[in-house]
Amino acid sequence: QNMVYLDLGSNKLQGEIPESLFCNGSLSLRYIDLSNNSLSGEIPFKNECGLKNLSFLLLWSNRLVGHIPRALSNSTQLQWLDLESNMLTGELPSEIVLEMPRLQILYLSYNSFVSHHGNNNLEPFFASLVNCSDLKELKLAGNNLGGEIPPIVGDLSTNLVQLHLDDNLM
């Protein structure tokens, strides 16, 4: 319950992520890296178990499916969220990132996300990022995003160091 740092990345882990990892009563866990494994199933974040002090969540390069859980928005201290190279679906997580003002790095590339309103409107997602004044890197490449790049992207570009939108339907 006092663990602060968990790094199990780049192993040969399989199966689903145990719900108890995110729901164990630990309020001190700040760093979770389960990236570059063969983990499957959904991300087991539940409303009653949000990790409020979590700063880094790295789940890239696994076989995770489903939507990004809404309960992840309870982790308002998140600075780095990397969900790249999975099989995640649904609309880009506007309501979730809206609650993450400290977000600096957001990697959602190479999943199967779509934009809003029938996959033709990116505006809600980019508008939700305006609250993330420290955002430096945003990667959305290799999804199924449709629509036009909204003008609000210009408002974000003052802080952004990297923005990747290539390999989408746009």
Short mmCIF file of C-alpha atoms in Angstrom, two decimals:
data_model
loop_
_atom_site.label_atom_id
_atom_site.label_comp_id
_atom_site.label_asym_id
_atom_site.label_seq_id
_atom_site.Cartn_x
_atom_site.Cartn_y
_atom_site.Cartn_z
CA GLN A 1 0.00 0.00 0.00
CA ASN A 2 2.99 2.33 0.28
CA MET A 3 4.42 1.53 -3.15
CA VAL A 4 5.21 4.65 -5.20
CA TYR A 5 6.90 3.21 -8.31
CA LEU A 6 6.03 0.07 -10.32
CA ASP A 7 7.98 -0.76 -13.48
CA LEU A 8 7.22 -4.10 -15.14
CA GLY A 9 7.77 -2.82 -18.69
CA SER A 10 9.52 -4.77 -21.45
CA ASN A 11 8.91 -8.24 -20.11
CA LYS A 12 6.84 -11.12 -21.45
CA LEU A 13 3.79 -10.54 -19.27
CA GLN A 14 0.49 -11.93 -20.57
CA GLY A 15 -3.13 -11.96 -19.56
CA GLU A 16 -5.28 -9.17 -18.18
CA ILE A 17 -4.11 -6.42 -15.85
CA PRO A 18 -5.45 -7.32 -12.39
CA GLU A 19 -8.03 -4.83 -11.15
CA SER A 20 -6.30 -4.92 -7.76
CA LEU A 21 -3.31 -3.13 -9.29
CA PHE A 22 -5.41 0.01 -9.68
CA CYS A 23 -7.80 -0.69 -6.81
CA ASN A 24 -5.73 -1.72 -3.80
CA GLY A 25 -6.23 1.19 -1.43
CA SER A 26 -2.83 2.67 -2.33
CA LEU A 27 -2.96 6.42 -2.64
CA SER A 28 0.81 6.70 -2.95
CA LEU A 29 1.34 4.99 -6.33
CA ARG A 30 2.69 7.64 -8.73
CA TYR A 31 4.33 5.65 -11.54
CA ILE A 32 3.03 2.57 -13.38
CA ASP A 33 4.86 1.14 -16.38
CA LEU A 34 3.44 -2.04 -17.89
CA SER A 35 4.49 -1.17 -21.42
CA ASN A 36 5.93 -3.44 -24.08
CA ASN A 37 4.36 -6.67 -22.84
CA SER A 38 1.50 -8.82 -24.16
CA LEU A 39 -1.19 -7.72 -21.73
CA SER A 40 -4.77 -8.04 -22.98
CA GLY A 41 -8.29 -7.12 -21.96
CA GLU A 42 -9.58 -3.71 -20.90
CA ILE A 43 -7.83 -1.16 -18.71
CA PRO A 44 -9.33 -2.05 -15.28
CA PHE A 45 -9.81 1.45 -13.87
CA LYS A 46 -12.98 1.81 -11.77
CA ASN A 47 -14.54 5.00 -10.37
CA GLU A 48 -14.16 3.93 -6.76
CA CYS A 49 -10.49 3.05 -7.26
CA GLY A 50 -8.95 6.02 -9.04
CA LEU A 51 -5.31 6.70 -8.27
CA LYS A 52 -5.43 10.39 -7.41
CA ASN A 53 -1.63 10.82 -7.14
CA LEU A 54 -0.74 8.90 -10.29
CA SER A 55 1.64 10.98 -12.46
CA PHE A 56 2.82 8.45 -15.07
CA LEU A 57 0.79 5.68 -16.71
CA LEU A 58 2.63 3.82 -19.46
CA LEU A 59 0.69 1.00 -21.12
CA TRP A 60 2.04 1.26 -24.67
CA SER A 61 2.65 -1.74 -26.91
CA ASN A 62 0.27 -4.27 -25.42
CA ARG A 63 -2.98 -5.84 -26.65
CA LEU A 64 -5.40 -3.75 -24.62
CA VAL A 65 -8.94 -3.34 -25.98
CA GLY A 66 -12.06 -1.30 -25.29
CA HIS A 67 -12.46 2.35 -24.41
CA ILE A 68 -10.26 4.45 -22.16
CA PRO A 69 -12.10 4.18 -18.82
CA ARG A 70 -13.84 7.37 -17.68
CA ALA A 71 -12.49 6.74 -14.16
CA LEU A 72 -9.01 7.64 -15.42
CA SER A 73 -10.12 11.28 -15.18
CA ASN A 74 -9.89 10.88 -11.37
CA SER A 75 -6.11 10.82 -11.80
CA THR A 76 -5.89 14.60 -12.06
CA GLN A 77 -2.13 14.61 -11.39
CA LEU A 78 -1.29 12.67 -14.56
CA GLN A 79 1.62 14.20 -16.47
CA TRP A 80 2.38 11.37 -18.90
CA LEU A 81 -0.25 9.08 -20.41
CA ASP A 82 1.02 6.64 -23.04
CA LEU A 83 -1.51 4.22 -24.53
CA GLU A 84 0.13 3.88 -27.96
CA SER A 85 0.10 0.68 -29.99
CA ASN A 86 -2.84 -1.14 -28.47
CA MET A 87 -6.29 -1.94 -29.85
CA LEU A 88 -8.24 0.73 -28.00
CA THR A 89 -11.44 2.08 -29.56
CA GLY A 90 -14.04 4.79 -29.17
CA GLU A 91 -13.97 8.54 -29.50
CA LEU A 92 -10.89 10.49 -28.49
CA PRO A 93 -11.08 10.92 -24.68
CA SER A 94 -12.15 14.60 -24.48
CA GLU A 95 -13.97 14.36 -21.15
CA ILE A 96 -11.07 12.48 -19.60
CA VAL A 97 -8.23 14.81 -20.60
CA LEU A 98 -10.34 17.81 -19.62
CA GLU A 99 -9.74 16.72 -16.00
CA MET A 100 -5.94 16.44 -16.43
CA PRO A 101 -4.53 19.99 -16.29
CA ARG A 102 -0.98 18.76 -15.56
CA LEU A 103 -0.77 16.58 -18.67
CA GLN A 104 2.52 17.11 -20.53
CA ILE A 105 2.71 14.03 -22.76
CA LEU A 106 -0.26 12.27 -24.35
CA TYR A 107 0.40 9.39 -26.74
CA LEU A 108 -2.67 7.73 -28.28
CA SER A 109 -1.20 6.68 -31.65
CA TYR A 110 -1.78 3.36 -33.37
CA ASN A 111 -5.10 2.42 -31.86
CA SER A 112 -8.57 2.66 -33.45
CA PHE A 113 -9.81 5.95 -32.04
CA VAL A 114 -12.24 8.13 -33.98
CA SER A 115 -13.12 11.80 -33.74
CA HIS A 116 -16.47 13.06 -32.43
CA HIS A 117 -19.90 13.37 -34.10
CA GLY A 118 -19.69 10.43 -36.47
CA ASN A 119 -15.92 10.71 -36.92
CA ASN A 120 -15.97 14.13 -38.54
CA ASN A 121 -15.23 16.58 -35.71
CA LEU A 122 -11.87 16.92 -33.94
CA GLU A 123 -12.84 20.22 -32.28
CA PRO A 124 -14.15 18.76 -28.95
CA PHE A 125 -10.94 16.84 -28.36
CA PHE A 126 -8.60 19.73 -29.13
CA ALA A 127 -10.80 22.11 -27.09
CA SER A 128 -10.42 19.79 -24.07
CA LEU A 129 -6.64 20.13 -24.33
CA VAL A 130 -6.68 23.92 -23.89
CA ASN A 131 -6.84 23.28 -20.12
CA CYS A 132 -3.52 21.36 -20.36
CA SER A 133 -1.23 24.39 -20.35
CA ASP A 134 1.91 22.24 -19.92
CA LEU A 135 1.16 19.89 -22.85
CA LYS A 136 4.37 19.38 -24.83
CA GLU A 137 3.76 16.26 -26.92
CA LEU A 138 0.59 14.90 -28.50
CA LYS A 139 0.63 11.85 -30.76
CA LEU A 140 -2.51 10.72 -32.56
CA ALA A 141 -0.97 9.05 -35.64
CA GLY A 142 -2.29 5.80 -37.04
CA ASN A 143 -5.88 5.99 -35.78
CA ASN A 144 -9.12 6.29 -37.77
CA LEU A 145 -9.60 10.01 -37.18
CA GLY A 146 -11.78 11.86 -39.65
CA GLY A 147 -12.65 15.51 -40.15
CA GLU A 148 -10.64 18.67 -40.51
CA ILE A 149 -7.86 19.97 -38.30
CA PRO A 150 -9.64 22.65 -36.26
CA PRO A 151 -8.27 26.20 -35.87
CA ILE A 152 -7.98 25.68 -32.10
CA VAL A 153 -4.84 23.61 -32.79
CA GLY A 154 -3.11 26.96 -33.29
CA ASP A 155 -3.91 27.89 -29.68
CA LEU A 156 -2.20 24.72 -28.49
CA SER A 157 0.87 25.09 -30.67
CA THR A 158 2.50 27.72 -28.45
CA ASN A 159 3.52 24.99 -25.98
CA LEU A 160 3.49 21.87 -28.15
CA VAL A 161 6.89 20.58 -29.18
CA GLN A 162 5.47 17.61 -31.13
CA LEU A 163 2.09 17.00 -32.76
CA HIS A 164 1.68 13.82 -34.83
CA LEU A 165 -1.53 13.31 -36.82
CA ASP A 166 -0.18 11.33 -39.78
CA ASP A 167 -1.73 8.09 -41.05
CA ASN A 168 -5.34 9.07 -40.29
CA LEU A 169 -8.43 9.31 -42.52
CA MET A 170 -8.65 13.13 -42.42
#
